[in-house]
mmCIF file of C-alpha atoms in Angstrom:
data_model
loop_
_atom_site.group_PDB
_atom_site.id
_atom_site.type_symbol
_atom_site.label_atom_id
_atom_site.label_comp_id
_atom_site.label_asym_id
_atom_site.label_seq_id
_atom_site.Cartn_x
_atom_site.Cartn_y
_atom_site.Cartn_z
ATOM 1 C CA MET A 1 8.113 4.525 3.242
ATOM 2 C CA THR A 2 7.359 4.742 -0.451
ATOM 3 C CA THR A 3 10.038 6.405 -2.657
ATOM 4 C CA ASP A 4 9.722 7.689 -6.208
ATOM 5 C CA SER A 5 12.909 6.629 -8.026
ATOM 6 C CA TYR A 6 14.542 5.730 -11.329
ATOM 7 C CA ILE A 7 15.700 2.188 -11.771
ATOM 8 C CA ASN A 8 17.718 1.427 -14.876
ATOM 9 C CA GLY A 9 16.680 4.807 -16.217
ATOM 10 C CA ARG A 10 12.929 4.071 -15.777
ATOM 11 C CA PRO A 11 10.555 5.784 -13.298
ATOM 12 C CA ALA A 12 9.238 3.512 -10.503
ATOM 13 C CA GLN A 13 7.837 3.665 -7.011
ATOM 14 C CA VAL A 14 9.602 1.565 -4.373
ATOM 15 C CA VAL A 15 6.889 0.668 -1.811
ATOM 16 C CA TYR A 16 7.625 -0.869 1.604
ATOM 17 C CA VAL A 17 4.672 -3.171 2.164
ATOM 18 C CA GLY A 18 5.611 -4.378 5.706
ATOM 19 C CA ARG A 19 6.743 -7.393 7.541
ATOM 20 C CA ALA A 20 6.265 -10.844 6.006
ATOM 21 C CA GLY A 21 7.242 -13.421 8.528
ATOM 22 C CA ALA A 22 10.940 -12.822 9.394
ATOM 23 C CA CYS A 23 11.467 -10.733 6.318
ATOM 24 C CA GLU A 24 10.494 -7.380 4.979
ATOM 25 C CA ALA A 25 8.166 -7.172 1.933
ATOM 26 C CA VAL A 26 9.034 -4.526 -0.705
ATOM 27 C CA SER A 27 7.502 -4.084 -4.152
ATOM 28 C CA VAL A 28 8.463 -2.017 -7.208
ATOM 29 C CA LYS A 29 5.498 -0.392 -8.958
ATOM 30 C CA TRP A 30 6.396 0.482 -12.559
ATOM 31 C CA THR A 31 4.694 3.191 -14.518
ATOM 32 C CA GLU A 32 3.325 0.573 -17.021
ATOM 33 C CA ARG A 33 1.173 -0.906 -14.236
ATOM 34 C CA ARG A 34 3.542 -3.842 -13.550
ATOM 35 C CA ILE A 35 4.492 -4.695 -10.042
ATOM 36 C CA GLU A 36 7.458 -6.781 -8.922
ATOM 37 C CA HIS A 37 7.529 -8.259 -5.368
ATOM 38 C CA PHE A 38 10.667 -8.814 -3.275
ATOM 39 C CA ARG A 39 11.627 -10.045 0.183
ATOM 40 C CA VAL A 40 14.515 -8.690 2.168
ATOM 41 C CA CYS A 41 15.850 -11.274 4.669
ATOM 42 C CA ASP A 42 19.055 -10.765 6.626
ATOM 43 C CA GLN A 43 20.121 -7.944 4.168
ATOM 44 C CA GLU A 44 19.562 -10.278 1.104
ATOM 45 C CA VAL A 45 17.015 -9.330 -1.551
ATOM 46 C CA SER A 46 15.132 -12.057 -3.332
ATOM 47 C CA ALA A 47 12.568 -11.742 -6.107
ATOM 48 C CA ARG A 48 9.250 -13.412 -5.348
ATOM 49 C CA ASN A 49 8.163 -13.900 -9.073
ATOM 50 C CA THR A 50 4.482 -13.850 -7.971
ATOM 51 C CA VAL A 51 1.465 -11.945 -9.102
ATOM 52 C CA ALA A 52 -0.888 -10.672 -6.417
ATOM 53 C CA PRO A 53 -4.629 -11.347 -6.991
ATOM 54 C CA ALA A 54 -6.753 -8.356 -8.060
ATOM 55 C CA TRP A 55 -8.566 -6.660 -5.320
ATOM 56 C CA SER A 56 -12.384 -7.061 -5.296
ATOM 57 C CA ASP A 57 -14.198 -3.693 -5.152
ATOM 58 C CA GLU A 58 -17.183 -5.019 -3.237
ATOM 59 C CA PRO A 59 -19.278 -2.957 -0.831
ATOM 60 C CA SER A 60 -17.916 -4.785 2.171
ATOM 61 C CA THR A 61 -14.279 -4.281 1.109
ATOM 62 C CA ARG A 62 -14.964 -0.659 0.403
ATOM 63 C CA LEU A 63 -16.381 -0.159 3.851
ATOM 64 C CA LEU A 64 -13.282 -1.795 5.460
ATOM 65 C CA LEU A 65 -10.900 0.369 3.351
ATOM 66 C CA SER A 66 -12.857 3.548 4.294
ATOM 67 C CA SER A 67 -12.726 2.568 7.977
ATOM 68 C CA THR A 68 -8.959 2.030 7.657
ATOM 69 C CA ILE A 69 -8.534 5.468 6.131
ATOM 70 C CA ARG A 70 -10.739 7.158 8.715
ATOM 71 C CA ASN A 71 -8.706 5.596 11.497
ATOM 72 C CA ALA A 72 -5.502 6.797 9.889
ATOM 73 C CA VAL A 73 -6.839 10.312 9.818
ATOM 74 C CA LEU A 74 -7.799 9.987 13.541
ATOM 75 C CA TYR A 75 -4.736 8.129 14.826
ATOM 76 C CA GLY A 76 -1.966 8.502 12.269
ATOM 77 C CA GLU A 77 -1.832 4.898 11.041
ATOM 78 C CA ALA A 78 -4.234 1.987 10.707
ATOM 79 C CA ARG A 79 -4.234 -1.558 9.403
ATOM 80 C CA GLN A 80 -7.016 -4.128 8.821
ATOM 81 C CA THR A 81 -7.322 -7.466 7.050
ATOM 82 C CA ASP A 82 -10.526 -8.586 5.344
ATOM 83 C CA SER A 83 -11.981 -12.033 5.245
ATOM 84 C CA ASN A 84 -10.294 -12.736 1.830
ATOM 85 C CA GLY A 85 -6.851 -12.076 3.260
ATOM 86 C CA TYR A 86 -6.159 -8.624 1.830
ATOM 87 C CA GLN A 87 -4.475 -6.206 4.178
ATOM 88 C CA TYR A 88 -5.244 -2.509 4.236
ATOM 89 C CA VAL A 89 -2.633 -0.070 5.622
ATOM 90 C CA ALA A 90 -3.218 3.654 5.794
ATOM 91 C CA ARG A 91 -0.904 6.272 7.183
ATOM 92 C CA THR A 92 -0.988 9.960 7.565
ATOM 93 C CA LEU A 93 1.759 11.852 5.683
ATOM 94 C CA PRO A 94 2.664 15.529 6.222
ATOM 95 C CA ALA A 95 -0.479 17.665 5.895
ATOM 96 C CA VAL A 96 -1.447 19.235 2.606
ATOM 97 C CA SER A 97 -2.967 22.141 4.466
ATOM 98 C CA ALA A 98 -4.398 22.897 7.928
ATOM 99 C CA ARG A 99 -7.753 21.345 6.868
ATOM 100 C CA CYS A 100 -6.530 18.444 4.759
ATOM 101 C CA SER A 101 -4.542 15.254 5.496
ATOM 102 C CA ASN A 102 -2.403 13.403 2.904
ATOM 103 C CA ILE A 103 -3.081 9.639 3.365
ATOM 104 C CA GLU A 104 -1.010 6.851 1.876
ATOM 105 C CA VAL A 105 -3.108 3.702 1.261
ATOM 106 C CA ILE A 106 -1.504 0.344 0.591
ATOM 107 C CA ILE A 107 -3.473 -2.805 -0.176
ATOM 108 C CA SER A 108 -1.490 -6.037 -0.124
ATOM 109 C CA TYR A 109 -2.052 -9.743 -0.243
ATOM 110 C CA ASP A 110 0.360 -12.256 1.395
ATOM 111 C CA GLY A 111 2.947 -9.422 1.617
ATOM 112 C CA ASP A 112 2.722 -8.587 -2.100
ATOM 113 C CA LEU A 113 1.527 -5.203 -3.195
ATOM 114 C CA VAL A 114 -1.861 -5.086 -4.885
ATOM 115 C CA ASP A 115 -2.294 -1.300 -5.050
ATOM 116 C CA ARG A 116 -0.856 1.912 -3.558
ATOM 117 C CA ALA A 117 -2.450 5.373 -3.724
ATOM 118 C CA LEU A 118 -2.314 8.781 -2.122
ATOM 119 C CA ARG A 119 -5.651 10.351 -0.924
ATOM 120 C CA ASP A 120 -6.256 13.840 0.262
ATOM 121 C CA VAL A 121 -8.811 13.909 3.058
ATOM 122 C CA CYS A 122 -10.195 17.249 3.957
ATOM 123 C CA GLY A 123 -12.636 18.320 6.656
ATOM 124 C CA LYS A 124 -14.089 15.772 9.079
ATOM 125 C CA ALA A 125 -12.767 12.288 9.459
ATOM 126 C CA GLY A 126 -16.128 10.786 8.390
ATOM 127 C CA PHE A 127 -16.678 9.613 4.854
#
């Protein structure tokens, strides 16, 4: 689960990206648009010192992202991977209202966070 925090007195989001082989992938998203990637293996944290490639906002990737969000609205959580290797994970968080869902969307590549956002989805599950 994503956590808003302060690290060394600076605001940051700590984002759980998911499993990466035998390890857990975690990223720290700083307010100045910098992201640091880590692996947690056997309770040891190691920095990846990598930069995830930018996500391509093409029509086909937009459709896959919308499909992932729609499935999360319907089923609580969904994940899909596109042909370029980007993984889309969407999960329903506690509802904003009776009509609206709060959806966390995480885009990653090779276990490294590319982007993370919250999206309010109201009404039908269609987009």
